[in-house]
PDB file of C-alpha atoms in Angstrom:
ATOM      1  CA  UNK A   1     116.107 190.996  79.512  1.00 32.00           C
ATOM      2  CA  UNK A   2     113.519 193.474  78.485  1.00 35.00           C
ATOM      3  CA  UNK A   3     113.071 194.628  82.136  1.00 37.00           C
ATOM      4  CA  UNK A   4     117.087 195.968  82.177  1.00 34.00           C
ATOM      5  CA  UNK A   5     116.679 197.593  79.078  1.00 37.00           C
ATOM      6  CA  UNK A   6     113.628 199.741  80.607  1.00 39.00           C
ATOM      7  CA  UNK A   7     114.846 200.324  84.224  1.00 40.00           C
ATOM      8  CA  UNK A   8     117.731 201.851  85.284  1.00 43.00           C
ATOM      9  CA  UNK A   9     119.836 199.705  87.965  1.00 46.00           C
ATOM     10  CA  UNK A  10     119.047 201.110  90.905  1.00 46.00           C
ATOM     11  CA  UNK A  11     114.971 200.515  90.493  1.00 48.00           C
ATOM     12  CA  UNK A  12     115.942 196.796  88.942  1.00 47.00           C
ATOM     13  CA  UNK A  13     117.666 196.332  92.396  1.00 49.00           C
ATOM     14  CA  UNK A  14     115.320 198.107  94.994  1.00 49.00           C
ATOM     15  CA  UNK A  15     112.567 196.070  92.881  1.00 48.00           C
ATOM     16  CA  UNK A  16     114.052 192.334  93.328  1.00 48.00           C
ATOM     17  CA  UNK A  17     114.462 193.911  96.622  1.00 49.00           C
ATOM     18  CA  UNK A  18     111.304 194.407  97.767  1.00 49.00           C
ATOM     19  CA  UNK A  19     109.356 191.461  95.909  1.00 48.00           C
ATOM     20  CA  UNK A  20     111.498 189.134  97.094  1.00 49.00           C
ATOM     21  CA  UNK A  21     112.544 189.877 100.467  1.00 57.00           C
ATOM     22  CA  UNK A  22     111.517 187.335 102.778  1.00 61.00           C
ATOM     23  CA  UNK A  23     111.941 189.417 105.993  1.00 64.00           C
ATOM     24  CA  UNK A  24     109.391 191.702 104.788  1.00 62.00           C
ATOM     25  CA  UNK A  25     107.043 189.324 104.528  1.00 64.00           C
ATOM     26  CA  UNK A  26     107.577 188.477 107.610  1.00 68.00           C
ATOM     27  CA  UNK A  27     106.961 191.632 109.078  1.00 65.00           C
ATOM     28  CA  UNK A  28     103.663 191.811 107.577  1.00 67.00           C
ATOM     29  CA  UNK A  29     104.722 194.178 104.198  1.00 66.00           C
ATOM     30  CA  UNK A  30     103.287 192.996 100.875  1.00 66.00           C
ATOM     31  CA  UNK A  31     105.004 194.766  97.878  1.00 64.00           C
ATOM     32  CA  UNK A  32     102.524 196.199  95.626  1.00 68.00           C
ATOM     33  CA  UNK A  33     103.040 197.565  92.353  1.00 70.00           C
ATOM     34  CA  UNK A  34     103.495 201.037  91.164  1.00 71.00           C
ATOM     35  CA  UNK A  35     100.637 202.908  90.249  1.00 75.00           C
ATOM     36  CA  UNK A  36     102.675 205.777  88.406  1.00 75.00           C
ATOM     37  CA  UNK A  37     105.735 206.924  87.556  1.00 81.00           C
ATOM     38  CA  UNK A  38     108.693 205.318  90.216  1.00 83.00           C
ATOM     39  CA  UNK A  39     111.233 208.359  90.948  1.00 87.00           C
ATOM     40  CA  UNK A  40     114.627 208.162  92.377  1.00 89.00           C
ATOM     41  CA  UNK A  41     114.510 210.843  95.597  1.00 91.00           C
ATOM     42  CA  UNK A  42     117.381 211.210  98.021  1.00 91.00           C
ATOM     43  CA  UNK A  43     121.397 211.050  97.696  1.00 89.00           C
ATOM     44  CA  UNK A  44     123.292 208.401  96.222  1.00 87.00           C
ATOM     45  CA  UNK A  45     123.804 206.766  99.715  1.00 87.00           C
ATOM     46  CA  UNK A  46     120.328 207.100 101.576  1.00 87.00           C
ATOM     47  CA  UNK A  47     117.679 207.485  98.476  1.00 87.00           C
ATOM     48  CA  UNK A  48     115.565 205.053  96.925  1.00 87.00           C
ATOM     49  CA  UNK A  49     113.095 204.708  94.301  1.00 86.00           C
ATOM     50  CA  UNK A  50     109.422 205.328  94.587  1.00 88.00           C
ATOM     51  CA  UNK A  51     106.033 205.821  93.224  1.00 87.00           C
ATOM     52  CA  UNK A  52     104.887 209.034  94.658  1.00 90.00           C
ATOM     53  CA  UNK A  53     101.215 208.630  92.697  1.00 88.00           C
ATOM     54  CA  UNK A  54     100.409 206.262  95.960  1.00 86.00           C
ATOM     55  CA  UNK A  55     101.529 208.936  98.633  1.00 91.00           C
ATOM     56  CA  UNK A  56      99.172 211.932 100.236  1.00 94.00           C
ATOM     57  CA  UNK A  57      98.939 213.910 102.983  1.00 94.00           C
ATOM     58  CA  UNK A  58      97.241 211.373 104.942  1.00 94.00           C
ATOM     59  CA  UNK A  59      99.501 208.392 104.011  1.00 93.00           C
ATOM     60  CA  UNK A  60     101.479 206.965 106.990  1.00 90.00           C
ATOM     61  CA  UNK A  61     105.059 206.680 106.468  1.00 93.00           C
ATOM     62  CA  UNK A  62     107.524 204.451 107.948  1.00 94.00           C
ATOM     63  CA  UNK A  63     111.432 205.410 108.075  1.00 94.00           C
ATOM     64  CA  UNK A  64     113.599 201.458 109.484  1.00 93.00           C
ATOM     65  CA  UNK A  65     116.637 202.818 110.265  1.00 91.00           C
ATOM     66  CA  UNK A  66     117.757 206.527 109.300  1.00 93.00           C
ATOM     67  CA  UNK A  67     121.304 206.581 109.968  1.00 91.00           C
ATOM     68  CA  UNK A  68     122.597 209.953 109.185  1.00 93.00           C
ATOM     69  CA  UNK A  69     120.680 210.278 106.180  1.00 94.00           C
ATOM     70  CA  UNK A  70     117.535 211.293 105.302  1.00 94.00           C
ATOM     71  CA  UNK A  71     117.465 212.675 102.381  1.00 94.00           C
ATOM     72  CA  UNK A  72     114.922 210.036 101.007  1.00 94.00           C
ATOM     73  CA  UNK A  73     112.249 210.586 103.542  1.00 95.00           C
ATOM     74  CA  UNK A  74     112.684 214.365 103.756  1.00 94.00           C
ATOM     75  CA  UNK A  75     111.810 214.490  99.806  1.00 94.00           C
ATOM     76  CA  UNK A  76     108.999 212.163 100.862  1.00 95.00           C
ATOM     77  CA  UNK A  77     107.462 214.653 102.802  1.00 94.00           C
ATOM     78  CA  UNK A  78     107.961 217.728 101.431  1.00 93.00           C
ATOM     79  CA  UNK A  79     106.596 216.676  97.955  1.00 94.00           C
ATOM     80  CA  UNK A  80     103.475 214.816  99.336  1.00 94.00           C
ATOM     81  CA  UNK A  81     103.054 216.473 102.552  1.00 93.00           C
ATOM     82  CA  UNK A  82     102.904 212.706 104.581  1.00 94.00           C
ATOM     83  CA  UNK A  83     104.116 212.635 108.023  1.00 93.00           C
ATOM     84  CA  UNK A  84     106.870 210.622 108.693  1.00 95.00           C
ATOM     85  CA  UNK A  85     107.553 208.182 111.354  1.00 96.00           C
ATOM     86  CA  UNK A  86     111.347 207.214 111.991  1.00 96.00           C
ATOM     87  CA  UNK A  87     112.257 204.600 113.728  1.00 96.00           C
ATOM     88  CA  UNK A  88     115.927 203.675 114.430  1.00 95.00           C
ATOM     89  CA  UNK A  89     117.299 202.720 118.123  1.00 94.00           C
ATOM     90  CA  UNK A  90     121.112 203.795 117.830  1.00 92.00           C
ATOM     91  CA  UNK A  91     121.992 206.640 119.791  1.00 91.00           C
ATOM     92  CA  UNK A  92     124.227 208.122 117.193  1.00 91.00           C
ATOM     93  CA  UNK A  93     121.358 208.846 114.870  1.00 93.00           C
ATOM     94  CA  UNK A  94     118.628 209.364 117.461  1.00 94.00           C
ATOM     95  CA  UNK A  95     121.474 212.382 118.149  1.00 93.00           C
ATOM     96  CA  UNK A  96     121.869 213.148 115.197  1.00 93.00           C
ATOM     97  CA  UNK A  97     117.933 213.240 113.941  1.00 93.00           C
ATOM     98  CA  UNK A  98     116.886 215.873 117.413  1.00 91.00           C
ATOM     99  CA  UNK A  99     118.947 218.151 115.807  1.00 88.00           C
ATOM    100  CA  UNK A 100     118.589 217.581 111.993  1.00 87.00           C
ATOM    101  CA  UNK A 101     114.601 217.840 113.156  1.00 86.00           C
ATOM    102  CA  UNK A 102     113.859 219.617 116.285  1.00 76.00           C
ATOM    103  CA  UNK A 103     116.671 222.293 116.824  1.00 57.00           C
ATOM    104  CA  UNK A 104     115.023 225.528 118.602  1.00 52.00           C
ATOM    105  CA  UNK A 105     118.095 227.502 116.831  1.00 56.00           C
ATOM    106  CA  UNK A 106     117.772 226.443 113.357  1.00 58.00           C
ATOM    107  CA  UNK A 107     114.305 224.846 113.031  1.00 62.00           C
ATOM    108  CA  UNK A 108     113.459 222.640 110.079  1.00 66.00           C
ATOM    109  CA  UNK A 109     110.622 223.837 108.017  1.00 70.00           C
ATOM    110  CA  UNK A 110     108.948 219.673 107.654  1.00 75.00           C
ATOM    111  CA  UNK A 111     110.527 219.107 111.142  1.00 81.00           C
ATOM    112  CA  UNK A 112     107.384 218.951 112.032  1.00 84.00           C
ATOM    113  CA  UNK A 113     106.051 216.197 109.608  1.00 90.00           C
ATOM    114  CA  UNK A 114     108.575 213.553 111.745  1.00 92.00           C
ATOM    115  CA  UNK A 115     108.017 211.933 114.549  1.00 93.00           C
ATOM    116  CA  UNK A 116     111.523 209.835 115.801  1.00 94.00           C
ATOM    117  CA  UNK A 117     110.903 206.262 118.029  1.00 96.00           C
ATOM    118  CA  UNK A 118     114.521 205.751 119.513  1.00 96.00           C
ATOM    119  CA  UNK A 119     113.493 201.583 119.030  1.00 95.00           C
ATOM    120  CA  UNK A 120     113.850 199.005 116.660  1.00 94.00           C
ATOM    121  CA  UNK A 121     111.489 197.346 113.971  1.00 93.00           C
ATOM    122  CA  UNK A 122     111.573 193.192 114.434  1.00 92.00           C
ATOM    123  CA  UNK A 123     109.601 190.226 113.664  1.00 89.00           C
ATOM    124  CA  UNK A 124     108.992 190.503 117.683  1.00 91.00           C
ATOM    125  CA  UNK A 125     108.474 192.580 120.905  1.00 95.00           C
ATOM    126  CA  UNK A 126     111.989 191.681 122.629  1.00 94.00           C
ATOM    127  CA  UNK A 127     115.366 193.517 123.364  1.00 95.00           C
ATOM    128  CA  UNK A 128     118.420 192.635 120.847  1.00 94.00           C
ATOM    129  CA  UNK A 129     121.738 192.993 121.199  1.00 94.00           C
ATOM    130  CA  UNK A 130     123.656 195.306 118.556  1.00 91.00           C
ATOM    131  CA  UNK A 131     127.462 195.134 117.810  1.00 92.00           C
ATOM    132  CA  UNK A 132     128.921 198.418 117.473  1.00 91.00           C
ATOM    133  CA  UNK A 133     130.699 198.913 114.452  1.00 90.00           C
ATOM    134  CA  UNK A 134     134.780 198.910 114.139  1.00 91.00           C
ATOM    135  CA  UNK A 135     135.286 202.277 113.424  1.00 90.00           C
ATOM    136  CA  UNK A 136     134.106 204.919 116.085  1.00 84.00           C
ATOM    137  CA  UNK A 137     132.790 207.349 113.126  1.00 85.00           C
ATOM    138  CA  UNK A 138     130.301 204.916 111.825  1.00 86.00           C
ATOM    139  CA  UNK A 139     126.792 204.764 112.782  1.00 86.00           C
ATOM    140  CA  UNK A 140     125.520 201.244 111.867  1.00 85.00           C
ATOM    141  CA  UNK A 141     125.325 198.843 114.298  1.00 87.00           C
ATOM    142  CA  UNK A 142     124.568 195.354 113.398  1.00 84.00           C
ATOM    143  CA  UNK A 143     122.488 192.320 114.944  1.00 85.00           C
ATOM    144  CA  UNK A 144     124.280 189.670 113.544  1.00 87.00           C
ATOM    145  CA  UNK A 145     127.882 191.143 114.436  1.00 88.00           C
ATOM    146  CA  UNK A 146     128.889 191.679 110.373  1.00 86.00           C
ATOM    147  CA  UNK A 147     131.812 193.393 111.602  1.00 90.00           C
ATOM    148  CA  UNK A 148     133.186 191.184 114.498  1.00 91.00           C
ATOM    149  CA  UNK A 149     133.356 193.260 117.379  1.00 92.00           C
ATOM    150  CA  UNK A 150     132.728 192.847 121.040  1.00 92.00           C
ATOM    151  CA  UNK A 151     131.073 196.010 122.160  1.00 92.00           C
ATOM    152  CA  UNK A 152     127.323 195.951 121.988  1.00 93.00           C
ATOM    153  CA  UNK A 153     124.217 198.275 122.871  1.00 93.00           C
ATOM    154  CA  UNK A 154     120.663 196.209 124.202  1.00 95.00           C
ATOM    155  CA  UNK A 155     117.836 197.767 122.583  1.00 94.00           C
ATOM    156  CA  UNK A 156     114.165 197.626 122.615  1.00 95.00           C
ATOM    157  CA  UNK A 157     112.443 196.394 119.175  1.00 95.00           C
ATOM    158  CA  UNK A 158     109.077 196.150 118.850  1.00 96.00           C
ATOM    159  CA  UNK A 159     107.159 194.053 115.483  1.00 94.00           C
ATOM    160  CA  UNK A 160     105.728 196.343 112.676  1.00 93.00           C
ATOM    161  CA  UNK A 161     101.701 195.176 113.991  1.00 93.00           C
ATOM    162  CA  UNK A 162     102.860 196.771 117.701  1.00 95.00           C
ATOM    163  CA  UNK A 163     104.176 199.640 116.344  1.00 95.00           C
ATOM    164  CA  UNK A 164     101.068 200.424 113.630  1.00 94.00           C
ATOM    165  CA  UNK A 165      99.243 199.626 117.037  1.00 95.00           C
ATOM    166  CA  UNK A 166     100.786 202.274 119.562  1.00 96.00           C
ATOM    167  CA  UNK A 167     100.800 204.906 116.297  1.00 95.00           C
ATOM    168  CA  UNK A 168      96.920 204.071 116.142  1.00 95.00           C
ATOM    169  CA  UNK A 169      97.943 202.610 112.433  1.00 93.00           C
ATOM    170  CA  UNK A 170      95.863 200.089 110.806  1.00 86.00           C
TER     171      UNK A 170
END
């Protein structure tokens, strides 16, 4: 089609992505179109595309689940000066993001444009179980137990509405 000709892959995918993902519907996220150019920012594994046209300083910014990258919302911030909220409840990357973030020996310059919620994002306020992956090194955990393990962490999620609530969001 037309549309593959003009866009590359990865914004044909993170496009049917986001228009037609029921879950974020759910959760109260309408997809709107670009208003400028859409950018890839970030590395191969933990970027994504975006219209930066749409994004200031006062824009609120939500991160679901950082992992050990964050690449994508670092770029985020630096180019449109946004803070960043980051919300992801496994204690591997809330680890992992104190030190990327807020390390008094090696301070990060936009540190300070991210704030990190050790919870989870749901369609609900409730407390989930999630399966730890099979290998140790991983960080992922998973609700639906993708990987089949037995090991599992409870953790506190909260809906998208109580979370723009308690950040005083609207």
């Amino acid at each position: 089609s037309l549309m593959k000709a003009v866009m590359p892959g990865f914004l044909l995918h993170e496009w049917r992505k986001r228009k037609f993902n029921p879950r974020l519907v759910e959760m109260g996220i309408t997809p709107t179109p670009a208003r400028g150019p859409v950018e890839f920012l970030g590395s191969t594994y933990g970027g994504h595309a975006i219209d930066l046209a749409s994004l200031n300083k006062d824009s609120v910014f939500y991160c679901l689940g950082a992992g050990l990258d964050i690449s994508f919302e670092e770029e985020v911030a630096k180019r449109t000066g946004c803070h960043v909220d980051i919300f992801d409840p496994t204690p591997r990357s809330v680890t992992w993001l104190q030190e990327r973030l807020k390390s008094q020996s090696n301070p990060n310059p936009i540190g300070a444009q991210f704030t990190i919620h050790p919870i989870g994002i749901w369609s609900g306020d409730s407390s989930l179980k999630f399966y730890s992956p099979q290998n140790p090194e991983d960080v992922s955990y998973s609700l639906t137990n993708l990987q089949g393990t037995e090991e599992f962490i409870e953790v506190d999620c909260i809906s998208l509405k109580s979370a723009m609530q308690r950040n005083k969001h609207s």
